[in-house]
Amino acid sequence: MSIKPLADRVLVKPAAAEEKTVGGIIIPDTAKEKPLKGEVISTGNGTKDEEMVVKAGDNVLYGKYAGTEIELDGEKYLIMRQSDILAILS
């Protein structure tokens, strides 16, 4: 199954949560922070007032509570507005 976001929405696959701290401590699943970066999978066409700046394949940073979580074919994704994206990583 495929999904195509509408208008100014973006489909993002969140990056995997960190398994270990810098000091080598293993983080249990219950204590892991929600990742704040991910890869854009697909985008809508934009609106007449806002053109799409991000494109598929971009790595982005987004807010902690941005988007709506969905599960598709066993994978977790986020659908969010382009305005919820804070930056494009290069």
Short mmCIF file of N, CA, C and O in Angstrom, two decimals:
data_model
loop_
_atom_site.label_atom_id
_atom_site.label_comp_id
_atom_site.label_asym_id
_atom_site.label_seq_id
_atom_site.Cartn_x
_atom_site.Cartn_y
_atom_site.Cartn_z
N MET A 1 0.84 -1.17 0.00
CA MET A 1 0.00 0.00 0.00
C MET A 1 0.89 1.24 0.00
O MET A 1 1.93 1.27 0.64
N SER A 2 0.49 2.27 -0.73
CA SER A 2 1.25 3.51 -0.74
C SER A 2 0.35 4.63 -0.22
O SER A 2 -0.87 4.52 -0.21
N ILE A 3 0.98 5.72 0.19
CA ILE A 3 0.23 6.84 0.76
C ILE A 3 0.78 8.12 0.15
O ILE A 3 1.98 8.28 0.00
N LYS A 4 -0.11 9.01 -0.28
CA LYS A 4 0.27 10.29 -0.87
C LYS A 4 -0.36 11.40 -0.04
O LYS A 4 -1.57 11.56 -0.02
N PRO A 5 0.46 12.18 0.66
CA PRO A 5 -0.08 13.28 1.47
C PRO A 5 -0.75 14.34 0.58
O PRO A 5 -0.36 14.52 -0.57
N LEU A 6 -1.73 15.02 1.13
CA LEU A 6 -2.44 16.07 0.42
C LEU A 6 -1.94 17.44 0.85
O LEU A 6 -1.41 17.61 1.93
N ALA A 7 -2.13 18.42 -0.02
CA ALA A 7 -1.84 19.83 0.23
C ALA A 7 -0.42 20.03 0.75
O ALA A 7 0.52 19.62 0.10
N ASP A 8 -0.27 20.64 1.95
CA ASP A 8 1.07 20.95 2.46
C ASP A 8 1.55 19.93 3.49
O ASP A 8 2.39 20.23 4.31
N ARG A 9 1.04 18.72 3.40
CA ARG A 9 1.44 17.69 4.36
C ARG A 9 2.62 16.86 3.83
O ARG A 9 2.83 16.75 2.63
N VAL A 10 3.36 16.27 4.78
CA VAL A 10 4.59 15.54 4.48
C VAL A 10 4.55 14.22 5.24
O VAL A 10 4.14 14.18 6.40
N LEU A 11 4.97 13.15 4.59
CA LEU A 11 5.09 11.84 5.23
C LEU A 11 6.56 11.64 5.61
O LEU A 11 7.43 11.70 4.75
N VAL A 12 6.81 11.43 6.91
CA VAL A 12 8.18 11.32 7.44
C VAL A 12 8.35 9.98 8.14
O VAL A 12 7.48 9.56 8.90
N LYS A 13 9.47 9.32 7.87
CA LYS A 13 9.83 8.10 8.61
C LYS A 13 10.80 8.52 9.70
O LYS A 13 11.92 8.96 9.42
N PRO A 14 10.40 8.43 10.98
CA PRO A 14 11.29 8.84 12.07
C PRO A 14 12.56 7.99 12.12
O PRO A 14 12.55 6.81 11.81
N ALA A 15 13.66 8.64 12.52
CA ALA A 15 14.92 7.92 12.71
C ALA A 15 14.79 7.01 13.93
O ALA A 15 13.97 7.24 14.82
N ALA A 16 15.59 5.97 13.96
CA ALA A 16 15.57 5.04 15.09
C ALA A 16 16.03 5.75 16.36
O ALA A 16 16.93 6.59 16.31
N ALA A 17 15.40 5.42 17.48
CA ALA A 17 15.79 6.01 18.77
C ALA A 17 17.16 5.47 19.19
O ALA A 17 17.53 4.35 18.85
N GLU A 18 17.88 6.30 19.92
CA GLU A 18 19.22 5.91 20.39
C GLU A 18 19.11 4.72 21.35
O GLU A 18 18.28 4.71 22.24
N GLU A 19 19.98 3.74 21.16
CA GLU A 19 20.01 2.55 22.02
C GLU A 19 20.95 2.73 23.20
O GLU A 19 20.77 2.12 24.24
N LYS A 20 22.01 3.56 23.02
CA LYS A 20 23.03 3.75 24.04
C LYS A 20 23.33 5.23 24.20
O LYS A 20 23.24 5.99 23.26
N THR A 21 23.74 5.60 25.41
CA THR A 21 24.19 6.97 25.63
C THR A 21 25.65 7.08 25.20
O THR A 21 26.29 6.08 24.91
N VAL A 22 26.17 8.30 25.21
CA VAL A 22 27.57 8.51 24.85
C VAL A 22 28.49 7.77 25.81
O VAL A 22 29.53 7.25 25.42
N GLY A 23 28.09 7.68 27.07
CA GLY A 23 28.90 6.99 28.07
C GLY A 23 28.79 5.48 28.02
O GLY A 23 29.45 4.78 28.77
N GLY A 24 27.93 4.94 27.14
CA GLY A 24 27.82 3.50 26.97
C GLY A 24 26.67 2.85 27.74
O GLY A 24 26.55 1.64 27.76
N ILE A 25 25.83 3.65 28.40
CA ILE A 25 24.69 3.11 29.14
C ILE A 25 23.58 2.73 28.16
O ILE A 25 23.20 3.53 27.31
N ILE A 26 23.07 1.51 28.27
CA ILE A 26 21.99 1.05 27.39
C ILE A 26 20.66 1.60 27.91
O ILE A 26 20.34 1.46 29.09
N ILE A 27 19.90 2.20 27.01
CA ILE A 27 18.62 2.83 27.37
C ILE A 27 17.49 1.82 27.17
O ILE A 27 17.33 1.29 26.07
N PRO A 28 16.67 1.55 28.20
CA PRO A 28 15.54 0.64 28.01
C PRO A 28 14.45 1.28 27.14
O PRO A 28 14.38 2.50 27.03
N ASP A 29 13.61 0.44 26.52
CA ASP A 29 12.56 0.94 25.62
C ASP A 29 11.64 1.95 26.29
O ASP A 29 11.19 2.89 25.65
N THR A 30 11.35 1.76 27.57
CA THR A 30 10.41 2.65 28.26
C THR A 30 10.98 4.04 28.50
O THR A 30 10.23 4.98 28.72
N ALA A 31 12.30 4.20 28.46
CA ALA A 31 12.93 5.49 28.76
C ALA A 31 13.42 6.23 27.51
O ALA A 31 13.95 7.31 27.61
N LYS A 32 13.22 5.64 26.33
CA LYS A 32 13.73 6.26 25.11
C LYS A 32 12.92 7.51 24.76
O LYS A 32 11.69 7.52 24.87
N GLU A 33 13.64 8.53 24.33
CA GLU A 33 13.00 9.76 23.85
C GLU A 33 12.49 9.53 22.44
O GLU A 33 13.11 8.83 21.64
N LYS A 34 11.39 10.17 22.13
CA LYS A 34 10.86 10.14 20.77
C LYS A 34 11.85 10.86 19.85
O LYS A 34 12.30 11.96 20.17
N PRO A 35 12.26 10.25 18.72
CA PRO A 35 13.23 10.92 17.85
C PRO A 35 12.65 12.21 17.26
O PRO A 35 11.44 12.30 17.01
N LEU A 36 13.51 13.20 17.06
CA LEU A 36 13.08 14.49 16.53
C LEU A 36 13.59 14.73 15.12
O LEU A 36 13.55 15.85 14.63
N LYS A 37 14.08 13.67 14.48
CA LYS A 37 14.51 13.81 13.10
C LYS A 37 14.05 12.59 12.32
O LYS A 37 13.74 11.55 12.89
N GLY A 38 14.01 12.75 11.00
CA GLY A 38 13.57 11.65 10.16
C GLY A 38 13.79 11.97 8.70
O GLY A 38 14.32 13.03 8.35
N GLU A 39 13.37 11.03 7.85
CA GLU A 39 13.53 11.18 6.41
C GLU A 39 12.17 11.39 5.76
O GLU A 39 11.22 10.67 6.05
N VAL A 40 12.09 12.36 4.86
CA VAL A 40 10.85 12.63 4.13
C VAL A 40 10.67 11.52 3.10
O VAL A 40 11.56 11.25 2.29
N ILE A 41 9.52 10.86 3.16
CA ILE A 41 9.20 9.78 2.23
C ILE A 41 8.43 10.31 1.02
O ILE A 41 8.72 9.98 -0.11
N SER A 42 7.42 11.15 1.27
CA SER A 42 6.68 11.78 0.18
C SER A 42 6.04 13.08 0.67
O SER A 42 5.91 13.29 1.87
N THR A 43 5.67 13.92 -0.28
CA THR A 43 5.08 15.22 0.04
C THR A 43 3.84 15.45 -0.80
O THR A 43 3.67 14.85 -1.87
N GLY A 44 2.99 16.35 -0.30
CA GLY A 44 1.85 16.78 -1.09
C GLY A 44 2.30 17.80 -2.13
O GLY A 44 3.49 18.08 -2.29
N ASN A 45 1.34 18.38 -2.84
CA ASN A 45 1.66 19.34 -3.90
C ASN A 45 1.76 20.77 -3.39
O ASN A 45 2.09 21.66 -4.16
N GLY A 46 1.49 21.00 -2.12
CA GLY A 46 1.50 22.35 -1.57
C GLY A 46 0.13 23.00 -1.74
O GLY A 46 -0.80 22.40 -2.25
N THR A 47 0.04 24.24 -1.32
CA THR A 47 -1.20 25.01 -1.47
C THR A 47 -0.89 26.23 -2.32
O THR A 47 0.26 26.51 -2.64
N LYS A 48 -1.93 26.98 -2.67
CA LYS A 48 -1.70 28.17 -3.49
C LYS A 48 -0.92 29.23 -2.72
O LYS A 48 -0.25 30.06 -3.32
N ASP A 49 -0.97 29.19 -1.39
CA ASP A 49 -0.26 30.16 -0.56
C ASP A 49 1.13 29.69 -0.13
O ASP A 49 1.96 30.50 0.25
N GLU A 50 1.36 28.38 -0.17
CA GLU A 50 2.63 27.84 0.34
C GLU A 50 3.13 26.74 -0.60
O GLU A 50 2.48 25.71 -0.75
N GLU A 51 4.28 26.98 -1.22
CA GLU A 51 4.86 25.95 -2.07
C GLU A 51 5.69 24.99 -1.22
O GLU A 51 6.18 25.36 -0.15
N MET A 52 5.87 23.79 -1.70
CA MET A 52 6.62 22.79 -0.96
C MET A 52 8.12 23.04 -1.10
O MET A 52 8.64 23.14 -2.20
N VAL A 53 8.79 23.16 0.05
CA VAL A 53 10.24 23.37 0.08
C VAL A 53 10.96 22.04 0.26
O VAL A 53 12.00 21.80 -0.34
N VAL A 54 10.38 21.16 1.08
CA VAL A 54 11.00 19.85 1.31
C VAL A 54 10.62 18.90 0.18
O VAL A 54 9.61 19.08 -0.49
N LYS A 55 11.47 17.90 -0.03
CA LYS A 55 11.20 16.90 -1.06
C LYS A 55 11.57 15.52 -0.53
O LYS A 55 12.24 15.41 0.49
N ALA A 56 11.12 14.49 -1.19
CA ALA A 56 11.41 13.12 -0.77
C ALA A 56 12.92 12.92 -0.70
O ALA A 56 13.66 13.38 -1.55
N GLY A 57 13.36 12.26 0.37
CA GLY A 57 14.78 12.00 0.57
C GLY A 57 15.47 12.98 1.50
O GLY A 57 16.57 12.72 1.97
N ASP A 58 14.84 14.14 1.78
CA ASP A 58 15.42 15.11 2.70
C ASP A 58 15.41 14.57 4.12
O ASP A 58 14.45 13.92 4.54
N ASN A 59 16.47 14.84 4.88
CA ASN A 59 16.50 14.54 6.31
C ASN A 59 16.11 15.82 7.04
O ASN A 59 16.68 16.87 6.75
N VAL A 60 15.12 15.73 7.94
CA VAL A 60 14.56 16.92 8.56
C VAL A 60 14.51 16.80 10.08
O VAL A 60 14.53 15.71 10.63
N LEU A 61 14.46 17.96 10.75
CA LEU A 61 14.20 18.06 12.18
C LEU A 61 12.78 18.57 12.34
O LEU A 61 12.35 19.46 11.61
N TYR A 62 12.05 18.02 13.32
CA TYR A 62 10.68 18.47 13.57
C TYR A 62 10.44 18.57 15.06
O TYR A 62 11.23 18.07 15.86
N GLY A 63 9.36 19.24 15.44
CA GLY A 63 9.03 19.45 16.84
C GLY A 63 8.66 18.16 17.56
O GLY A 63 8.26 17.17 16.94
N LYS A 64 8.78 18.19 18.88
CA LYS A 64 8.54 17.01 19.71
C LYS A 64 7.12 16.46 19.56
O LYS A 64 6.92 15.26 19.57
N TYR A 65 6.14 17.33 19.42
CA TYR A 65 4.75 16.88 19.35
C TYR A 65 4.17 17.06 17.95
O TYR A 65 2.96 17.10 17.78
N ALA A 66 5.01 17.16 16.94
CA ALA A 66 4.55 17.39 15.57
C ALA A 66 3.98 16.12 14.96
O ALA A 66 4.45 15.02 15.20
N GLY A 67 2.97 16.29 14.15
CA GLY A 67 2.46 15.21 13.32
C GLY A 67 1.55 14.21 14.00
O GLY A 67 1.34 14.24 15.20
N THR A 68 1.02 13.34 13.17
CA THR A 68 0.14 12.26 13.58
C THR A 68 0.80 10.94 13.24
O THR A 68 1.23 10.75 12.10
N GLU A 69 0.93 10.06 14.22
CA GLU A 69 1.57 8.77 13.99
C GLU A 69 0.61 7.84 13.26
O GLU A 69 -0.56 7.74 13.62
N ILE A 70 1.12 7.16 12.23
CA ILE A 70 0.35 6.13 11.54
C ILE A 70 1.25 4.92 11.36
O ILE A 70 2.48 5.03 11.40
N GLU A 71 0.65 3.75 11.17
CA GLU A 71 1.41 2.53 10.91
C GLU A 71 0.95 1.98 9.58
O GLU A 71 -0.25 1.83 9.33
N LEU A 72 1.91 1.71 8.70
CA LEU A 72 1.62 1.23 7.36
C LEU A 72 2.55 0.07 7.04
O LEU A 72 3.78 0.25 7.09
N ASP A 73 2.01 -1.08 6.78
CA ASP A 73 2.80 -2.29 6.49
C ASP A 73 3.83 -2.59 7.58
O ASP A 73 4.98 -2.93 7.30
N GLY A 74 3.45 -2.39 8.84
CA GLY A 74 4.33 -2.69 9.96
C GLY A 74 5.37 -1.62 10.27
O GLY A 74 6.13 -1.77 11.21
N GLU A 75 5.43 -0.55 9.50
CA GLU A 75 6.38 0.55 9.71
C GLU A 75 5.63 1.74 10.29
O GLU A 75 4.49 2.00 9.92
N LYS A 76 6.29 2.48 11.18
CA LYS A 76 5.68 3.67 11.77
C LYS A 76 6.12 4.91 11.02
O LYS A 76 7.30 5.07 10.70
N TYR A 77 5.16 5.79 10.74
CA TYR A 77 5.41 7.04 10.02
C TYR A 77 4.71 8.17 10.74
O TYR A 77 3.84 7.94 11.59
N LEU A 78 5.07 9.39 10.37
CA LEU A 78 4.39 10.59 10.85
C LEU A 78 3.89 11.37 9.64
O LEU A 78 4.60 11.51 8.65
N ILE A 79 2.66 11.87 9.74
CA ILE A 79 2.16 12.82 8.74
C ILE A 79 2.06 14.15 9.45
O ILE A 79 1.45 14.26 10.51
N MET A 80 2.71 15.17 8.87
CA MET A 80 2.71 16.50 9.49
C MET A 80 2.65 17.57 8.41
O MET A 80 2.91 17.29 7.24
N ARG A 81 2.32 18.77 8.83
CA ARG A 81 2.35 19.90 7.91
C ARG A 81 3.80 20.32 7.69
O ARG A 81 4.65 20.14 8.55
N GLN A 82 4.06 20.89 6.52
CA GLN A 82 5.41 21.37 6.24
C GLN A 82 5.85 22.41 7.28
O GLN A 82 7.01 22.47 7.65
N SER A 83 4.91 23.18 7.80
CA SER A 83 5.26 24.22 8.78
C SER A 83 5.70 23.62 10.11
O SER A 83 6.31 24.33 10.93
N ASP A 84 5.42 22.33 10.37
CA ASP A 84 5.90 21.67 11.59
C ASP A 84 7.37 21.27 11.49
O ASP A 84 7.98 20.92 12.50
N ILE A 85 7.93 21.30 10.29
CA ILE A 85 9.34 20.97 10.09
C ILE A 85 10.18 22.18 10.43
O ILE A 85 9.93 23.28 9.94
N LEU A 86 11.17 21.98 11.30
CA LEU A 86 12.01 23.09 11.77
C LEU A 86 13.20 23.35 10.86
O LEU A 86 13.60 24.50 10.69
N ALA A 87 13.81 22.28 10.29
CA ALA A 87 15.01 22.47 9.48
C ALA A 87 15.23 21.26 8.58
O ALA A 87 14.77 20.16 8.88
N ILE A 88 15.96 21.49 7.50
CA ILE A 88 16.41 20.42 6.62
C ILE A 88 17.89 20.20 6.92
O ILE A 88 18.68 21.15 6.92
N LEU A 89 18.26 18.94 7.21
CA LEU A 89 19.65 18.61 7.50
C LEU A 89 20.40 18.33 6.20
O LEU A 89 19.85 17.69 5.30
N SER A 90 21.61 18.82 6.09
CA SER A 90 22.37 18.58 4.87
C SER A 90 23.66 17.83 5.17
O SER A 90 24.05 17.63 6.25
#
